[in-house]
XYZ file of C-alpha atoms in Angstrom:
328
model
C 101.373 10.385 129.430
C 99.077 13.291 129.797
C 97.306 13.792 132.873
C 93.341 14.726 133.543
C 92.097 17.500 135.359
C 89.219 16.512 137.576
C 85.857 17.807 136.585
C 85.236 19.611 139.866
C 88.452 21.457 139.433
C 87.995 22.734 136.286
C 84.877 24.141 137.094
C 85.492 25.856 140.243
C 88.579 27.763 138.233
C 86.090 28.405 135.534
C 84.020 30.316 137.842
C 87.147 32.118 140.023
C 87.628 33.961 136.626
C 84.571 34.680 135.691
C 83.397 36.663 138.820
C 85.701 39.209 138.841
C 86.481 38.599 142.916
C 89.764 38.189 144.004
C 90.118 34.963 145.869
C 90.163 35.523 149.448
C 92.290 33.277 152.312
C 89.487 31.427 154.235
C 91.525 32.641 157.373
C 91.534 36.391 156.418
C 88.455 38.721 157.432
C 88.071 42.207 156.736
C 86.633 44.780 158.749
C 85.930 48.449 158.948
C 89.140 50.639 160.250
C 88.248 52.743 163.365
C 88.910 56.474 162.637
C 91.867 56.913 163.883
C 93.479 54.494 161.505
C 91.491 56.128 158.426
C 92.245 59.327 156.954
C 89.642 59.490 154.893
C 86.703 59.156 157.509
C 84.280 62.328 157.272
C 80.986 62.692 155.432
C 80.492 61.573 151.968
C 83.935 59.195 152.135
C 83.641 55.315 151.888
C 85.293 53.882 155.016
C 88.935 52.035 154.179
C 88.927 48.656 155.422
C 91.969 46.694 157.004
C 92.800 43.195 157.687
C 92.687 41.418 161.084
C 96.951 41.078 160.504
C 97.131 45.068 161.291
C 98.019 45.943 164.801
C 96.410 49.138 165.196
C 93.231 47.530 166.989
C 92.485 50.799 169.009
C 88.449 52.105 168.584
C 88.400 55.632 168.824
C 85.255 55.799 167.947
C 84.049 53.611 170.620
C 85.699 55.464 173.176
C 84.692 58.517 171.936
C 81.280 57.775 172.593
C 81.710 56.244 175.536
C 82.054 59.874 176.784
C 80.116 61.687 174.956
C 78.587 64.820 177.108
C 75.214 66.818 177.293
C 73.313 68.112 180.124
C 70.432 70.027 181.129
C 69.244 70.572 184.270
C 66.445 67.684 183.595
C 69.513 64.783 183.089
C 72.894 64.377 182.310
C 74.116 61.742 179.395
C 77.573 60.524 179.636
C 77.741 57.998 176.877
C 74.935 55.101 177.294
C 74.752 56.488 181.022
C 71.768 58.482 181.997
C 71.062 60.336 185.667
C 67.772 62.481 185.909
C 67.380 65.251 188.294
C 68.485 66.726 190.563
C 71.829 64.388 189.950
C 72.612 67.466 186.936
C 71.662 70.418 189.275
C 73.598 69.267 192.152
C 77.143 68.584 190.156
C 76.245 71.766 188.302
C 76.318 73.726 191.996
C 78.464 71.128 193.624
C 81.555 71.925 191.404
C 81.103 75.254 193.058
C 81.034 74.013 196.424
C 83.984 71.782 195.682
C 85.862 74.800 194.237
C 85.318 76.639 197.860
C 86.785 73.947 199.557
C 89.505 73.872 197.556
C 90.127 77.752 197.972
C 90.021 77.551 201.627
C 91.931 74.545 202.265
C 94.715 75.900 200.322
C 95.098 78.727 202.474
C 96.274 75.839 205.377
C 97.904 73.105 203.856
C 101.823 72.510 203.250
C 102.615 74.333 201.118
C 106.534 74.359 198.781
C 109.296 76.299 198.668
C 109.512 79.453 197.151
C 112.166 78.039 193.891
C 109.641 74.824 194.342
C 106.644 76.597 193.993
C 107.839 78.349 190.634
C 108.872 75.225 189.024
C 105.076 73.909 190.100
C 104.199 77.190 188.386
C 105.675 76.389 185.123
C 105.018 72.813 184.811
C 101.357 74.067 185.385
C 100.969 76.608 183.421
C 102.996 75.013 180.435
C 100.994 71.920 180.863
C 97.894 73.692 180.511
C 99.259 75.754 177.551
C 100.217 72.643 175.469
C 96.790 71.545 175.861
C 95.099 74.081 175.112
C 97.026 74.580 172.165
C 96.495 70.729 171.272
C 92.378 71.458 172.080
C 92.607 74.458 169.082
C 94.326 72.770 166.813
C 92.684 69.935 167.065
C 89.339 71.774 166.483
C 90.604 73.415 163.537
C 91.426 70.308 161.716
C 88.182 68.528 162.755
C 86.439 71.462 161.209
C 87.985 71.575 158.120
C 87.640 68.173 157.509
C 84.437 67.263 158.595
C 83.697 70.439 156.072
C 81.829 72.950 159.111
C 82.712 75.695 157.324
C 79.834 77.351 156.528
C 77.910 79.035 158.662
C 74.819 76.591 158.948
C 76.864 73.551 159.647
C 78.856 75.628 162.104
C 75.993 76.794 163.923
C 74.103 73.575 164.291
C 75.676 70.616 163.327
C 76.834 68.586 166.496
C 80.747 67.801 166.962
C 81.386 64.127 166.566
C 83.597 61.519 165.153
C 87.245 61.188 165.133
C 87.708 61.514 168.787
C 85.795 64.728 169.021
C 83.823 64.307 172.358
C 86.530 63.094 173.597
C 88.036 66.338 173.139
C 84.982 68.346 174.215
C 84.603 66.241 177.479
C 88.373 66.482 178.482
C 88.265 69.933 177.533
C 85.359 70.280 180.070
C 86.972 68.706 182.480
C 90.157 70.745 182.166
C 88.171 73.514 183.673
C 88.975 71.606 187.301
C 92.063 71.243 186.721
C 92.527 75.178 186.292
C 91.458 75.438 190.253
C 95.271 75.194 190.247
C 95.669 78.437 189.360
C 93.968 79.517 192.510
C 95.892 77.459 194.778
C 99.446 78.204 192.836
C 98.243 82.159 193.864
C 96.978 81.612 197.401
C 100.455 79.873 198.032
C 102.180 82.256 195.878
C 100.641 84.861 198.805
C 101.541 82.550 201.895
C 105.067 82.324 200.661
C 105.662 85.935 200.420
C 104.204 86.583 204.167
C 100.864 88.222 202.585
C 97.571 87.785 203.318
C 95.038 87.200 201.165
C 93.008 90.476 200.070
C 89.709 90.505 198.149
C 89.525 93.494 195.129
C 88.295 93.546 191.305
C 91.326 91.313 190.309
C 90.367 87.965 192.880
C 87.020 88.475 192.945
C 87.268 88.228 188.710
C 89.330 85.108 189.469
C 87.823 83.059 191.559
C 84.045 83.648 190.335
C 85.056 82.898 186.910
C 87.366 79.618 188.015
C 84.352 78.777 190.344
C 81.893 78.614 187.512
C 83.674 77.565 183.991
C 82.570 74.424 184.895
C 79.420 74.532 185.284
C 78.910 76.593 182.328
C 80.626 73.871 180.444
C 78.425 71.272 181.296
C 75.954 73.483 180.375
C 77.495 74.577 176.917
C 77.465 71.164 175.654
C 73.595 71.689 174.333
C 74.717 73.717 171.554
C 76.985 73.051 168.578
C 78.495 75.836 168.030
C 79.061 76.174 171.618
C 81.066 73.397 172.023
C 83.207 74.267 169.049
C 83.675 77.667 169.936
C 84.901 76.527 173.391
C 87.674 74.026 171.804
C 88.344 76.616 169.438
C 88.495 79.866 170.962
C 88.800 79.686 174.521
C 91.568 76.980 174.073
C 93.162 79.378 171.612
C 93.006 82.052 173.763
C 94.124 79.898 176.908
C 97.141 78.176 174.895
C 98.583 82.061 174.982
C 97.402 83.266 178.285
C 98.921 80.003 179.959
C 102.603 80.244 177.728
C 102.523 83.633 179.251
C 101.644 82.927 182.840
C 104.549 80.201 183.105
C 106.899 82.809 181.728
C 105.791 86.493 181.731
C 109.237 88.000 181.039
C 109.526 86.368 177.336
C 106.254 88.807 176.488
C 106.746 92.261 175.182
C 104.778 94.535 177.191
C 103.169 95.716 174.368
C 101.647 92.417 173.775
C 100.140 91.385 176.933
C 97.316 93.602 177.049
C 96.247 91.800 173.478
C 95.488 89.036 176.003
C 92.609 90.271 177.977
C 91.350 91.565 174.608
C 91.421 88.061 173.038
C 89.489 86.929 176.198
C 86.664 89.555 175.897
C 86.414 88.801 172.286
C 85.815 84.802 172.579
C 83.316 85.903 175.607
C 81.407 88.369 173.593
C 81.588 85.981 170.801
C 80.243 82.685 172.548
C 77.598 84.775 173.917
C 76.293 86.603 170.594
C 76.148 82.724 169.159
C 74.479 81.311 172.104
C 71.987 83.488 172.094
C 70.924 83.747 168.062
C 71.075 79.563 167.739
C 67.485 78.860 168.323
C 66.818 81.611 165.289
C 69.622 79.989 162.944
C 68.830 76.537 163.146
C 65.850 74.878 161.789
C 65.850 71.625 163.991
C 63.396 71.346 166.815
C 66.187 70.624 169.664
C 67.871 73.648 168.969
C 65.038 75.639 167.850
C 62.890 74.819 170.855
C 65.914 75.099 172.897
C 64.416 78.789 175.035
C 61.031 77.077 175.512
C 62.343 73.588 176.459
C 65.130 74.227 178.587
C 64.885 78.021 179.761
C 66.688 78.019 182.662
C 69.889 76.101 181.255
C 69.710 78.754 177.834
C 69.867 81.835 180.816
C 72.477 80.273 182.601
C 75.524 80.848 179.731
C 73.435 84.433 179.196
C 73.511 84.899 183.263
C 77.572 83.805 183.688
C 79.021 84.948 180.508
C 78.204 89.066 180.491
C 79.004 89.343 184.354
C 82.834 87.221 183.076
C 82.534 90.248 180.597
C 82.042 92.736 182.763
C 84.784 92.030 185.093
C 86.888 91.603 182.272
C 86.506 94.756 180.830
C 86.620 96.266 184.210
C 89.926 94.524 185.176
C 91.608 95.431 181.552
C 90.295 99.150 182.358
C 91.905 99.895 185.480
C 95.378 97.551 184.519
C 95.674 99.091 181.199
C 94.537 102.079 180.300
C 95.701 103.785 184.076
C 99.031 103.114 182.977
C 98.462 104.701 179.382
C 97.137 108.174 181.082
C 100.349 108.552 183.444
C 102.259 111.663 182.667
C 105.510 110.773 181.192
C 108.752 112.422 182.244
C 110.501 114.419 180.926
C-alpha cells in the first residue's frame, strides 16, 4: 500500500531546490570573523565568515580600537575617550617630569648585586630587543598586506586594522619602559663606587629617553610617522638592544653601523614629517602647519637636536679611534 506525501511537504521541498540556498540549522548563525581569525582581511577582500561552534571568539578589532591614539596639544583621543586641554600638554611635559623623578630616585634606592644587576641587564635589554623586533616585523607584514607600498598610501594613509594601533600605542608606550635603561646605568655607576658625571654621552641619553615620549604622542598625527616609528626605529632598536644585553657577540667592526642606523631613521622621520602636508591632498594632513603649528614644530624642534647629539657622540667614539697612530 503506497503511502501519500502531504501537500505542504511536497511543496516546501519543491521550493528548497529551486532556490539554490543551502538549508541552514535554525540553531546555527553566522557572523563576520574578527581579523585575527581571517587571513584574508585587507582592502578589496570579502570578509570570511565563521559559525558560532568556532572557539576563536577574540575581537581584535575591537580592542584595537579601543586604543587607538592621536594627540595634539588641543585633545587627546584614546579610543571613544576624549580629554581637551591642557589634559594633552600636561602628560606631554609631565612624562618629562616623571622621567626626572625617576632619574633621581634611582640614584638612592636599593639597588642589586653586581652578577644581579647583569642578569636585570639582559632580561632588559633582550626583552626590549624581542619587541622591537616583533614591532618591525609586524609593520612589515601589515604593510605589505594592507598594499602601502606606494608612496601615496605610505605617506598618508592612516595605520589601522588587524591589531595595528594596538601596535602603535604599545609601541608608544614602550618608550617608558626604556627609562630602564637609565636606571640599569645609574646603578651600573653606584655598583662600581662611581659617581655620576654629566658629558656629551648622558646628556645625549637622558634628553633623548626624557622626550621619546612625548614626541610619540605627538607622532601619532601623521601616517607615515607612525609607520616609520614601528618600522624603523623598532628595527633599529631590535639591534641596538640584542647588542646592549650582549656586546661581546658584536664584531667591532659592526657596532659603529649602529649609531649610523639611528641617524638614518632620525634624518629619515624628519625629512617625511616635514614634506607630508605637501604630499598629501587631504585637508587634515594638508592643513596640518596651519592647524596645529606648534605640535608640527615639536617633532622638527626634538628630532635635529637627537641628530645632532648623535652625530656628535658617533664623532668623538668613532672616528677618534680611527685617527690613532697604529704601532708598529
Amino acid at each position: 500500500m503506497s503511502h501519500m506525501v502531504p501537500h505542504h511537504d511536497v511543496v516546501r521541498v519543491v521550493h528548497v531546490l529551486s532556490s539554490n540556498h543551502t538549508p541552514i540549522h535554525p540553531h546555527t548563525h553566522t557572523h563576520t570573523a574578527p581579523a585575527l581569525c581571517r587571513p584574508d582581511y585587507g582592502p578589496h577582500r570579502t570578509p570570511a565568515t565563521r559559525t558560532q561552534t568556532d572557539t576563536m571568539d577574540f575581537d581584535l578589532e575591537a580592542l584595537s580600537a579601543s586604543v587607538r591614539l592621536q594627540l595634539n596639544y588641543d585633545r587627546v583621543e584614546l579610543g571613544q575617550k576624549t580629554w581637551d586641554a591642557p589634559v594633552p600638554l600636561a602628560l606631554c611635559v609631565g612624562s618629562v617630569v616623571v622621567y626626572i623623578a625617576v632619574f633621581l630616585l634611582s640614584h638612592v634606592t636599593p639597588i642589586p648585586s653586581e652578577s644581579g644587576l647583569e642578569r636585570l641587564k639582559k632580561l632588559h635589554n633582550y626583552a626590549l630587543s624581542a619587541y622591537s623586533g616583533f614591532c618591525c616585523g609586524y609593520t612589515v607584514w601589515w604593510l605589505l598586506s594592507y598594499e602601502h607600498t606606494t608612496v601615496d598610501r605610505f605617506m598618508c594613509s592612516k595605520m589601522a586594522g588587524s591589531g595595528a594601533e594596538l601596535v602603535f600605542t604599545s609601541f608608544t608606550l614602550s618608550k617608558i619602559w626604556e627609562w630602564g635603561d637609565t636606571i640599569l646605568l645609574v646603578w651600573g655607576n653606584r655598583v662600581k663606587g662611581r659617581s655620576w658625571v654629566w658629558n656629551p654621552k648622558t646628556v645625549l641619553h637622558c634628553f633623548h629617553h626624557s622626550t621619546t615620549f612625548w614626541l610619540f604622542l605627538v607622532v601619532s598625527n601623521m601616517p607615515c610617522a607612525v609607520k616609520t616609528g614601528t618600522l624603523l626605529n623598532g628595527g633599529v632598536h631590535t639591534i641596538m638592544y640584542f647588542y646592549y644585553a650582549d656586546p661581546s657577540i658584536f664584531p667591532k667592526k659592526l657596532i659603529p653601523f649602529i649609531t649610523q642606523g639611528q641617524i638614518a631613521q632620525l634624518v629619515t622621520v624628519t625629512v617625511l614629517w616635514v614634506i607630508t602636508p605637501w604630499v598629501c591632498a587631504s585637508d587634515e594632513l594638508a592643513n596640518f602647519p596651519r592647524d596645529h603649528l606648534a605640535e608640527y614644530v615639536t617633532g622638527q624642534i626634538f628630532v635635529p637636536i637627537y641628530i645632532i647629539m648623535f652625530l656628535s657622540f658617533y664623532t668623538t667614539r668613532f672616528k677618534k679611534s680611527d685617527t690613532k697612530p697604529k704601532k708598529n
